[in-house]
């Protein structure tokens, strides 16, 4: 039942195609067989008609003789004999006025054959070379006689048709399975494998080695797979190149950002003109170092410097030259400092130095060297020689628990003392 | 009576006779009579009519009056002759007389009928027979083997002559031959027919064709004689007794009695 319903409403293409082909072939076979049946039937009907004609020719003379001689007995015997003949289903004899004289049938009206055909002949007698019309004879045969005659032929045709149909059907199924279904299944299996594994490097290799549509399809699919593989490779390469380019771009941008950050950090921590620590970063670092010194119970010193009469330099030589003086001052001081020393511009022409592990004496010696070096230096700007001096105030923590602000205030106080003492002076 | 029964009866009869002693039959008063149909002389009984014909009526009267009980067997002529020859039948009441008597049977002395022949033609036909030349050009019907044609040698030769075959219609058959021939004459298919006058009268009357056809006399030249035959298997004394009864009875019947019997069948002797 399932097979039948599958055949009636197939779900796959091959079964549908087989159903269509088989249905068409069945239809054509039925039509041809039907035509063969009809031809056989008509041929046999013609043959029986011919036999009826011959029979009619055979009995015409005796019947005519019986009619001529009013020999009812002979007529009755002839008709009885005729009606018993296998091919005759009925006999009618009409007189010259077309009135029925004898009408006999070998069948009853209730079991009349499907179709009846007849042959009709005039009955006459020759008298003095004159034809005297006596009546007519009609012999009937029927479809049943034809069917009886052709039954064997029909059976042969039907059996032949069934055998042909069966053989062709199974041959078709075999051929279809052998040359199309199995290669297609193999093809589909390999295509599925390729599809599921996403392995475009794999190629479809069918066991069918014939050069046919399937092998062409295989070649085309393999060419397509090759094209897909090439395209995929190209896409991967492009993707990798883009990724590399992006990584490079990002790295470059990151580097630039780092540089900028460094610059920003420097800008944030350092003075833009002199490049040394600005006031904020100086105090932050100095506070940290001070605490570190206090934890190690080590002295730390704060040197506060202010350029003497710097306003006069600006007013005399211009702010550009004033900036050059500040830069010169910074470079000069740097040559005397250690790596661990903090040096910062605290404002305008005011600078600070924080010295870890340095007592007040050592700080004084350094401060005085610095004062000398500055006062002994000369600066050439646009053909002008500029000299300047610096006043310095020093304060040391000396193991006291002092804050950086207090240390600064104390140093600032001493700086004012140095200024009061005529400038170019170190106050401790 | 159906055809099958007709053929069955003689066979049953033969079986009966075979199983019975011949001597016993001959010592009884039963008379076994075989006859074939030849109306109005002899005719088979049928559902429509129990009439047996002039000759059977005669035979019945003659032998019954002498204490015999006739038993009748309807058979074709050829079989009837064989049965008489074999002794299965004692007698056959009508057979054409021949001078050379058959070895198996014996004729009675007294003739039953000595009859003339006549022709039948259409009533509007003025033709008369005055010799063989008068039938030339006429279309004649005849039954093959009908003995009346031998009543004229010229007539017999005429119908046997192949040159005249297109004018001679040979009608084969049984008891219906004369009926059919008369209908053919009425339809103009043939012109004339010759036979026993009594037969012609009887058939014309029976078929009610007197308005269309007529009997033309004279017929053929000679008369034909019919006499009953008796089986030679019957012991001589017995046979002679049976023949004697016939001869005497037939003589006694001549004239009035005979005419009465003929009238029963609506026929008369006419010269």
XYZ file of C-alpha atoms in Angstrom:
699
model
C 0.000 0.000 0.000
C 2.851 2.276 0.937
C 4.664 1.362 -2.249
C 1.531 2.061 -4.238
C 0.945 5.449 -2.618
C 4.647 6.213 -3.096
C 4.235 5.379 -6.759
C 1.097 7.524 -7.054
C 2.588 10.494 -5.219
C 6.337 10.102 -5.463
C 8.503 12.464 -3.483
C 11.714 12.170 -5.381
C 12.455 13.138 -8.930
C 13.512 9.708 -10.184
C 10.311 8.038 -9.019
C 8.260 10.846 -10.487
C 10.104 10.529 -13.785
C 9.629 6.764 -13.737
C 5.961 7.195 -12.970
C 5.522 9.624 -15.848
C 7.487 7.455 -18.292
C 5.797 4.274 -17.150
C 2.374 5.895 -17.258
C 2.999 7.217 -20.771
C 4.354 3.849 -21.910
C 1.424 2.054 -20.279
C -0.973 4.429 -22.005
C 0.741 3.975 -25.359
C 0.851 0.204 -24.875
C -2.825 0.128 -23.972
C -3.617 2.277 -27.014
C -1.538 0.132 -29.371
C -2.879 -3.076 -27.844
C -6.371 -1.675 -28.144
C -5.708 -0.845 -31.802
C -4.296 -4.353 -32.277
C -7.397 -5.792 -30.659
C -9.605 -3.636 -32.844
C -7.621 -4.502 -35.965
C -7.735 -8.187 -35.085
C -11.429 -7.906 -34.406
C -12.137 -6.086 -37.675
C -9.911 -8.464 -39.640
C -11.678 -11.436 -38.150
C -15.028 -9.791 -38.748
C -14.023 -9.322 -42.394
C -12.907 -12.932 -42.515
C -16.204 -14.096 -41.047
C -18.080 -11.841 -43.440
C -16.114 -13.441 -46.261
C -16.956 -16.879 -44.918
C -20.582 -15.832 -44.616
C -20.419 -14.718 -48.236
C -18.929 -18.047 -49.300
C -21.516 -19.883 -47.262
C -24.244 -17.779 -48.735
C -22.902 -18.557 -52.225
C -22.856 -22.242 -51.326
C -26.410 -22.373 -50.044
C -27.877 -19.796 -52.391
C -28.589 -22.286 -55.124
C -30.204 -24.963 -52.937
C -32.222 -22.296 -51.159
C -33.223 -20.716 -54.459
C -34.125 -24.172 -55.711
C -36.197 -24.792 -52.589
C -37.947 -21.464 -53.010
C -38.492 -22.053 -56.685
C -39.883 -25.508 -56.109
C -41.719 -24.581 -52.884
C -39.678 -27.216 -51.146
C -40.367 -26.174 -47.572
C -38.877 -29.340 -46.161
C -35.571 -28.798 -47.892
C -35.670 -25.123 -47.002
C -36.307 -25.990 -43.379
C -33.471 -28.503 -43.343
C -31.098 -26.043 -45.012
C -31.953 -23.267 -42.560
C -31.695 -25.676 -39.622
C -28.294 -26.759 -40.938
C -27.183 -23.188 -41.437
C -28.220 -22.066 -37.996
C -26.162 -24.873 -36.472
C -22.996 -23.631 -38.162
C -20.610 -22.001 -35.725
C -20.273 -18.726 -37.569
C -23.971 -18.195 -38.153
C -26.082 -16.568 -35.505
C -29.202 -16.054 -37.546
C -30.860 -16.678 -40.902
C -33.603 -14.643 -42.497
C -35.306 -15.562 -45.748
C -37.598 -12.973 -47.287
C -39.950 -13.556 -50.176
C -40.133 -11.347 -53.256
C -42.377 -8.919 -51.380
C -39.786 -8.588 -48.625
C -42.043 -10.430 -46.236
C -40.301 -12.719 -43.788
C -40.631 -16.373 -44.718
C -38.182 -17.835 -42.257
C -36.407 -16.075 -39.437
C -34.253 -18.136 -37.135
C -31.791 -17.132 -34.447
C -29.376 -19.256 -32.505
C -29.733 -16.957 -29.505
C -32.592 -15.786 -27.400
C -33.524 -12.084 -27.428
C -32.455 -11.723 -23.802
C -28.967 -12.978 -24.601
C -28.526 -11.139 -27.885
C -24.885 -10.474 -28.855
C -23.425 -6.990 -28.542
C -23.250 -6.447 -32.247
C -24.604 -8.303 -35.214
C -23.456 -8.010 -38.791
C -24.864 -9.678 -41.856
C -24.506 -10.483 -45.488
C -27.457 -10.199 -47.768
C -27.993 -11.853 -51.107
C -30.788 -11.924 -53.601
C -32.284 -15.284 -54.412
C -33.324 -15.812 -57.992
C -34.003 -18.466 -60.566
C -33.042 -18.459 -64.199
C -35.892 -19.272 -66.507
C -35.436 -18.938 -70.237
C -32.392 -16.719 -69.642
C -34.468 -14.502 -67.394
C -33.629 -13.863 -63.799
C -36.723 -14.306 -61.648
C -36.423 -12.646 -58.270
C -37.572 -15.005 -55.545
C -36.550 -13.162 -52.424
C -33.479 -12.585 -50.370
C -31.292 -14.395 -47.921
C -29.652 -12.712 -44.949
C -27.036 -14.517 -42.923
C -26.105 -13.033 -39.571
C -22.998 -13.389 -37.516
C -22.120 -11.553 -34.364
C -19.453 -10.125 -32.143
C -19.587 -13.303 -30.052
C -18.518 -15.386 -33.039
C -15.716 -12.915 -33.751
C -14.660 -12.909 -30.114
C -14.723 -16.698 -29.977
C -12.550 -16.768 -33.098
C -10.090 -14.140 -31.919
C -9.995 -15.181 -28.298
C -6.704 -16.974 -28.786
C -5.299 -14.095 -30.830
C -6.478 -11.615 -28.187
C -4.895 -13.717 -25.467
C -1.622 -13.803 -27.399
C -1.701 -10.048 -27.948
C -2.535 -9.408 -24.309
C 0.133 -11.793 -23.039
C 2.661 -10.313 -25.456
C 1.753 -6.822 -24.331
C 2.058 -7.786 -20.666
C 5.396 -9.523 -21.250
C 6.700 -6.596 -23.280
C 5.506 -4.145 -20.656
C 7.004 -6.129 -17.791
C 10.330 -6.715 -19.535
C 10.608 -3.096 -20.604
C 9.617 -1.901 -17.155
C 12.237 -4.015 -15.425
C 14.826 -3.218 -18.098
C 14.040 0.437 -17.639
C 14.336 0.112 -13.876
C 17.620 -1.757 -14.258
C 18.972 0.683 -16.827
C 17.742 3.659 -14.849
C 19.286 2.294 -11.667
C 22.475 1.239 -13.426
C 23.119 4.319 -15.538
C 21.357 7.137 -13.697
C 20.090 6.410 -10.193
C 23.272 4.836 -8.785
C 25.672 7.376 -10.391
C 23.353 10.174 -9.235
C 23.250 8.709 -5.730
C 27.023 8.463 -5.761
C 27.219 12.011 -7.050
C 24.784 13.269 -4.412
C 26.691 11.384 -1.691
C 29.965 12.977 -2.726
C 28.333 16.394 -3.081
C 26.889 15.973 0.436
C 30.286 14.987 1.733
C 31.828 18.064 0.170
C 29.005 20.223 1.460
C 29.040 18.847 5.022
C 32.807 18.840 5.401
C 33.169 22.263 3.778
C 36.226 20.771 2.196
C 36.414 22.408 -1.173
C 39.759 20.862 -1.845
C 38.031 17.509 -2.177
C 36.964 16.522 -5.712
C 34.052 14.407 -6.953
C 35.307 11.165 -8.417
C 32.560 8.922 -9.824
C 33.124 5.238 -10.465
C 31.416 5.722 -13.845
C 34.202 6.245 -16.307
C 32.035 6.716 -19.386
C 32.118 10.042 -21.107
C 28.550 11.051 -20.594
C 26.445 13.818 -19.089
C 27.212 12.662 -15.577
C 30.923 12.712 -16.182
C 30.482 16.161 -17.741
C 28.504 17.198 -14.682
C 31.255 15.770 -12.517
C 33.838 17.794 -14.466
C 31.744 20.935 -14.218
C 31.221 20.439 -10.493
C 34.921 19.794 -10.004
C 35.675 22.912 -12.019
C 33.214 24.784 -9.865
C 34.830 23.372 -6.728
C 38.226 24.434 -8.070
C 36.882 27.904 -8.769
C 35.347 28.024 -5.290
C 38.610 26.865 -3.750
C 40.558 29.457 -5.713
C 38.108 32.180 -4.795
C 38.183 31.076 -1.173
C 41.962 31.091 -1.175
C 41.967 34.512 -2.759
C 39.451 35.739 -0.210
C 41.534 34.323 2.628
C 44.654 35.964 1.253
C 42.806 39.235 0.836
C 41.434 38.874 4.347
C 44.869 38.117 5.727
C 46.355 41.085 3.860
C 43.609 43.318 5.207
C 44.125 41.956 8.668
C 47.877 42.489 8.404
C 47.348 45.946 7.089
C 44.907 46.659 9.890
C 47.270 45.264 12.493
C 50.062 47.363 11.076
C 47.827 50.392 11.009
C 46.682 49.724 14.554
C 50.246 49.133 15.725
C 51.376 52.280 14.018
C 48.495 54.217 15.444
C 49.160 52.668 18.856
C 52.781 53.622 18.585
C 51.829 57.125 17.605
C 49.402 57.207 20.468
C 52.068 55.963 22.824
C 54.403 58.601 21.550
C 51.684 61.152 21.922
C 50.904 59.817 25.362
C 54.524 60.008 26.227
C 54.552 63.501 24.858
C 51.420 64.279 26.768
C 52.899 62.766 29.848
C 56.046 64.781 29.312
C 53.960 67.819 28.560
C 51.929 67.179 31.670
C 54.986 66.584 33.844
C 57.496 68.905 32.278
C 57.794 72.508 31.573
C 57.185 73.289 27.952
C 60.025 75.745 27.634
C 62.846 74.184 29.539
C 61.827 70.530 29.440
C 62.369 70.011 33.179
C 59.645 69.044 35.701
C 56.846 71.521 36.082
C 55.720 72.702 39.451
C 53.049 69.956 39.976
C 55.101 66.970 38.981
C 58.096 68.342 40.818
C 56.237 68.602 44.117
C 54.549 65.231 43.579
C 57.857 63.493 42.981
C 59.611 65.489 45.721
C 56.934 64.533 48.227
C 57.356 60.900 47.315
C 61.144 61.066 47.634
C 60.838 62.939 50.923
C 58.660 60.237 52.401
C 61.090 57.613 51.116
C 63.997 59.434 52.758
C 62.089 59.757 55.993
C 61.339 56.000 55.961
C 65.033 55.268 55.443
C 65.895 57.940 58.023
C 67.995 59.637 55.463
C 68.294 63.472 55.059
C 66.886 65.290 52.062
C 67.413 68.884 50.952
C 65.382 71.388 49.004
C 67.182 74.043 46.944
C 65.016 76.955 45.807
C 66.513 79.212 43.075
C 65.270 82.443 41.576
C 67.006 84.354 38.750
C 68.007 87.821 39.841
C 66.338 90.769 38.140
C 64.955 88.620 35.361
C 62.324 91.244 34.533
C 65.154 93.557 33.541
C 66.456 90.878 31.133
C 62.997 90.542 29.573
C 62.485 94.228 29.370
C 66.009 94.806 27.973
C 66.426 91.953 25.544
C 62.871 90.865 24.943
C 60.924 87.788 26.033
C 62.566 85.614 23.372
C 65.944 86.295 24.880
C 64.452 85.835 28.370
C 63.306 82.370 27.321
C 66.830 81.640 26.017
C 68.218 82.684 29.381
C 65.847 80.331 31.187
C 66.862 77.488 28.833
C 70.529 78.293 29.307
C 70.018 78.298 33.073
C 68.345 74.923 32.954
C 71.073 73.332 30.812
C 73.771 74.787 33.041
C 72.154 73.470 36.248
C 71.617 70.010 34.703
C 75.327 69.543 34.229
C 75.759 69.573 38.022
C 72.921 67.240 39.028
C 72.710 63.447 39.607
C 70.263 61.243 37.916
C 68.376 60.795 41.155
C 68.019 64.519 41.802
C 64.778 66.281 41.046
C 64.931 69.561 39.086
C 61.798 71.550 38.301
C 60.569 75.008 37.219
C 58.246 76.167 39.988
C 57.102 79.312 38.219
C 58.460 82.163 36.005
C 62.172 82.348 36.837
C 61.848 80.258 40.021
C 63.388 76.717 40.062
C 63.659 73.960 42.653
C 66.021 71.029 43.248
C 65.207 68.138 45.600
C 68.197 66.126 46.696
C 67.676 62.716 48.316
C 70.214 61.399 50.800
C 71.736 64.861 50.951
C 72.316 66.886 54.044
C 72.314 70.674 54.281
C 76.078 70.975 53.911
C 76.303 69.013 50.787
C 73.326 70.863 49.454
C 75.028 74.197 50.211
C 78.192 73.164 48.362
C 76.150 72.189 45.340
C 74.113 75.395 45.529
C 77.147 77.547 45.678
C 78.716 75.758 42.699
C 75.558 76.441 40.852
C 75.579 80.138 41.769
C 79.184 80.446 40.622
C 78.616 78.652 37.406
C 75.687 80.904 36.562
C 77.316 84.087 37.480
C 80.417 83.186 35.496
C 78.570 82.241 32.355
C 77.721 84.547 29.455
C 75.025 84.077 26.877
C 75.298 85.331 23.209
C 71.941 86.161 21.660
C 71.651 88.173 18.391
C 75.071 89.662 18.908
C 74.286 90.596 22.516
C 76.142 89.112 25.519
C 73.861 88.505 28.426
C 74.996 87.680 31.956
C 72.781 86.981 34.966
C 72.864 85.714 38.527
C 70.758 83.538 40.765
C 69.775 83.743 44.445
C 69.375 80.405 46.330
C 67.664 79.364 49.527
C 68.384 75.924 51.043
C 66.502 73.899 53.572
C 67.110 70.330 54.697
C 64.771 67.851 56.405
C 67.530 66.747 58.752
C 65.610 63.748 59.990
C 62.712 65.877 61.057
C 59.188 64.856 60.212
C 58.623 67.714 57.879
C 56.335 67.995 54.854
C 57.397 69.076 51.385
C 55.287 72.233 51.684
C 56.998 73.122 54.929
C 60.369 72.360 53.404
C 59.487 74.617 50.431
C 58.282 77.436 52.642
C 61.441 77.252 54.676
C 63.628 77.273 51.547
C 61.552 80.133 50.126
C 62.109 82.079 53.294
C 65.841 81.575 52.971
C 65.692 82.575 49.311
C 64.244 85.897 50.327
C 67.114 86.164 52.804
C 69.592 85.649 49.933
C 67.777 88.334 47.904
C 67.947 90.683 50.818
C 71.650 90.104 51.055
C 72.246 91.563 47.653
C 71.369 88.712 45.349
C 73.818 86.213 43.768
C 73.928 84.713 47.203
C 73.222 81.342 48.883
C 71.327 81.391 52.194
C 71.243 78.303 54.419
C -46.334 -38.053 -36.006
C -42.815 -36.752 -35.911
C -40.149 -37.841 -38.290
C -38.090 -39.383 -35.483
C -40.990 -41.509 -34.406
C -41.547 -42.629 -37.953
C -38.010 -43.980 -38.205
C -38.085 -45.437 -34.732
C -41.226 -47.483 -35.182
C -39.927 -49.890 -37.831
C -36.807 -50.479 -35.810
C -38.806 -51.322 -32.719
C -40.977 -53.498 -34.832
C -37.995 -55.308 -36.250
C -36.651 -55.901 -32.765
C -40.010 -57.222 -31.742
C -40.206 -59.572 -34.663
C -36.644 -60.774 -34.234
C -37.353 -61.810 -30.674
C -40.547 -63.658 -31.566
C -40.947 -66.953 -33.320
C -42.017 -66.598 -36.969
C -44.270 -69.628 -36.671
C -46.225 -67.999 -33.901
C -46.959 -64.944 -36.084
C -48.233 -66.976 -38.964
C -50.538 -68.955 -36.820
C -52.214 -65.849 -35.460
C -54.792 -63.781 -37.419
C -52.638 -60.695 -37.277
C -51.738 -59.224 -40.664
C -48.640 -57.049 -40.739
C -49.020 -54.390 -43.427
C -46.185 -52.122 -44.548
C -47.094 -49.108 -46.611
C -45.648 -45.832 -47.757
C -47.466 -42.584 -48.275
C -49.185 -41.978 -51.582
C -52.388 -40.072 -51.133
C -55.126 -40.698 -51.801
C -54.248 -44.407 -52.094
C -52.260 -44.674 -48.872
C -51.519 -41.989 -46.370
C -49.868 -41.790 -42.993
C -52.091 -40.944 -40.116
C -51.508 -37.588 -38.558
C -52.795 -35.521 -35.714
C -55.025 -33.612 -38.144
C -56.537 -36.659 -39.898
C -56.920 -40.339 -39.191
C -57.663 -41.090 -42.881
C -55.410 -43.826 -44.226
C -56.289 -43.720 -47.883
C -58.468 -45.663 -50.314
C -56.332 -48.800 -50.472
C -55.895 -49.106 -46.702
C -59.631 -48.670 -46.253
C -60.191 -51.445 -48.806
C -57.625 -53.697 -47.141
C -59.075 -53.049 -43.721
C -62.601 -53.952 -44.871
C -61.476 -57.067 -46.777
C -59.322 -58.661 -44.084
C -61.269 -57.582 -41.011
C -64.348 -59.202 -42.487
C -62.351 -62.436 -42.669
C -61.215 -62.300 -39.026
C -57.790 -60.747 -39.525
C -56.419 -57.925 -37.471
C -54.242 -55.746 -39.703
C -51.346 -53.921 -38.072
C -49.959 -51.034 -40.143
C -46.411 -49.836 -40.356
C -45.679 -46.536 -42.055
C -42.350 -46.881 -43.855
C -40.708 -45.520 -46.986
C -41.382 -47.634 -50.031
C -37.838 -49.011 -50.332
C -37.822 -50.095 -46.689
C -41.300 -51.509 -47.025
C -40.170 -53.688 -49.933
C -37.175 -54.930 -47.936
C -39.372 -55.710 -44.950
C -41.763 -57.678 -47.150
C -38.829 -59.543 -48.702
C -37.478 -60.312 -45.228
C -40.875 -61.485 -44.005
C -41.096 -58.726 -41.446
C -44.229 -57.535 -43.247
C -46.800 -59.878 -44.659
C -47.848 -57.581 -47.436
C -47.564 -54.158 -49.024
C -50.907 -53.045 -50.440
C -49.737 -51.078 -53.516
C -46.856 -51.731 -55.854
C -46.523 -51.079 -59.591
C -47.111 -54.248 -61.451
C -44.296 -55.829 -63.386
C -44.512 -58.808 -65.606
C -41.281 -60.164 -64.214
C -42.324 -60.779 -60.701
C -39.788 -60.147 -57.973
C -38.393 -63.280 -56.391
C -39.023 -62.131 -52.803
C -42.708 -61.376 -53.075
C -45.813 -62.418 -54.924
C -48.461 -60.224 -56.539
C -52.145 -60.734 -55.900
C -54.074 -61.555 -59.017
C -56.635 -58.829 -58.777
C -55.423 -55.373 -59.583
C -56.228 -52.714 -57.061
C -56.106 -49.785 -59.478
C -55.645 -49.527 -63.148
C -55.523 -45.835 -63.520
C -55.092 -43.354 -66.280
C -52.750 -40.410 -66.203
C -53.741 -36.783 -66.667
C -52.039 -33.432 -66.940
C -52.465 -30.385 -64.793
C -52.188 -26.949 -66.380
C -53.249 -23.461 -65.463
C -56.941 -22.916 -65.835
C -56.393 -20.265 -68.545
C -54.175 -22.600 -70.547
C -55.957 -24.186 -73.495
C -53.244 -26.730 -74.012
C -54.190 -30.373 -74.531
C -52.009 -33.422 -74.905
C -52.123 -34.964 -78.312
C -48.805 -36.648 -78.517
C -45.245 -35.775 -77.642
C -45.102 -32.976 -80.194
C -47.718 -31.079 -78.190
C -45.438 -30.668 -75.140
C -42.527 -29.220 -77.113
C -41.729 -25.740 -75.833
C -43.732 -26.400 -72.677
C -42.048 -26.371 -69.342
C -42.679 -29.700 -67.628
C -42.315 -30.666 -64.030
C -41.660 -34.240 -63.008
C -40.577 -36.213 -59.990
C -37.468 -38.320 -60.490
C -38.454 -41.973 -60.372
C -42.149 -41.262 -60.777
C -43.342 -44.286 -62.607
C -46.184 -42.644 -64.516
C -43.758 -41.311 -67.097
C -43.157 -44.837 -68.234
C -46.763 -44.890 -69.386
C -45.420 -43.239 -72.564
C -42.075 -44.187 -73.996
C -41.959 -40.959 -76.003
C -42.687 -38.887 -72.911
C -40.057 -40.767 -70.917
C -37.508 -40.178 -73.679
C -38.461 -36.517 -73.883
C -37.846 -35.776 -70.236
C -34.682 -37.896 -70.215
C -33.251 -36.078 -73.234
C -30.486 -33.685 -72.114
C -31.466 -31.306 -74.951
C -34.747 -30.725 -73.168
C -33.278 -30.300 -69.738
C -33.940 -26.571 -69.678
C -37.633 -27.304 -70.140
C -37.844 -30.115 -67.623
C -37.978 -29.269 -63.932
C -37.041 -32.246 -61.820
C -38.693 -31.934 -58.443
C -37.121 -34.116 -55.783
C -38.642 -34.769 -52.410
C -41.103 -36.871 -50.528
C -44.863 -36.661 -50.183
C -44.900 -32.919 -50.821
C -43.587 -33.091 -54.378
C -46.967 -32.937 -56.085
C -48.141 -30.121 -53.822
C -45.140 -28.078 -54.725
C -45.389 -28.778 -58.431
C -48.990 -27.614 -58.511
C -48.018 -24.376 -56.765
C -45.257 -23.899 -59.342
C -47.732 -24.282 -62.160
C -49.985 -21.716 -60.547
C -47.009 -19.302 -60.330
C -46.065 -19.953 -63.960
C -42.768 -21.516 -63.091
C -43.710 -24.642 -64.999
C -46.550 -25.231 -67.430
C -47.705 -28.792 -66.901
C -47.431 -31.918 -64.882
C -48.626 -35.493 -65.454
C -49.612 -38.009 -62.788
C -52.218 -40.462 -61.618
C -55.548 -38.815 -62.178
C -56.736 -39.706 -58.671
C -53.624 -38.197 -57.168
C -54.094 -34.992 -59.157
C -57.736 -34.719 -58.145
C -56.931 -35.308 -54.502
C -54.095 -32.741 -54.336
C -56.042 -30.108 -56.272
C -58.933 -30.521 -53.875
C -56.789 -30.555 -50.809
C -54.846 -27.460 -51.846
C -58.005 -25.803 -53.075
C -56.384 -24.994 -56.413
C -59.284 -25.830 -58.668
C -59.877 -22.146 -59.406
C -56.326 -21.765 -60.698
C -55.534 -25.147 -62.201
C -57.337 -27.776 -64.132
C -56.867 -31.399 -65.017
C -56.468 -32.054 -68.725
C -57.394 -35.399 -70.183
C -56.303 -37.428 -71.979
C -53.049 -37.951 -70.301
C -50.303 -40.297 -71.348
C -51.101 -43.138 -73.630
C -51.030 -46.253 -71.429
C -52.683 -47.157 -68.124
C -50.683 -48.109 -65.093
C -51.655 -51.048 -62.890
C -51.096 -51.385 -59.158
C -51.394 -54.621 -57.232
C -50.565 -55.579 -53.598
C -47.611 -57.831 -52.926
C -47.243 -60.594 -50.341
C -44.082 -61.840 -48.714
C -42.737 -65.177 -49.915
C -41.557 -65.782 -46.331
C -45.166 -66.586 -45.543
C -45.752 -70.321 -45.853
C -47.303 -71.034 -49.224
C -50.703 -72.157 -47.956
C -51.033 -69.176 -45.740
C -49.884 -66.870 -48.528
C -52.325 -68.282 -50.973
C -55.045 -67.857 -48.363
C -54.168 -64.219 -47.886
C -54.037 -63.607 -51.672
C -57.337 -65.339 -52.134
C -58.960 -63.190 -49.466
C -57.677 -60.118 -51.263
C -58.731 -61.174 -54.741
C -62.210 -62.039 -53.650
C -62.663 -58.999 -51.556
C -61.428 -56.710 -54.278
C -63.756 -58.199 -56.844
C -66.647 -57.824 -54.437
C -65.808 -54.193 -53.990
C -65.795 -53.229 -57.653
C -68.386 -50.649 -58.613
C -70.510 -49.036 -55.987
C -68.423 -49.834 -52.898
C -65.294 -48.743 -54.628
C -66.848 -45.452 -55.705
C -68.041 -44.800 -52.184
C -64.552 -45.205 -50.876
C -63.208 -42.912 -53.610
C -65.784 -40.263 -52.805
C -64.620 -40.351 -49.184
C -61.412 -38.830 -50.523
C -63.297 -36.634 -52.990
C -61.923 -38.333 -56.077
C -63.576 -40.275 -58.904
C -62.472 -42.367 -61.809
C -62.926 -40.347 -64.967
C -62.215 -41.521 -68.465
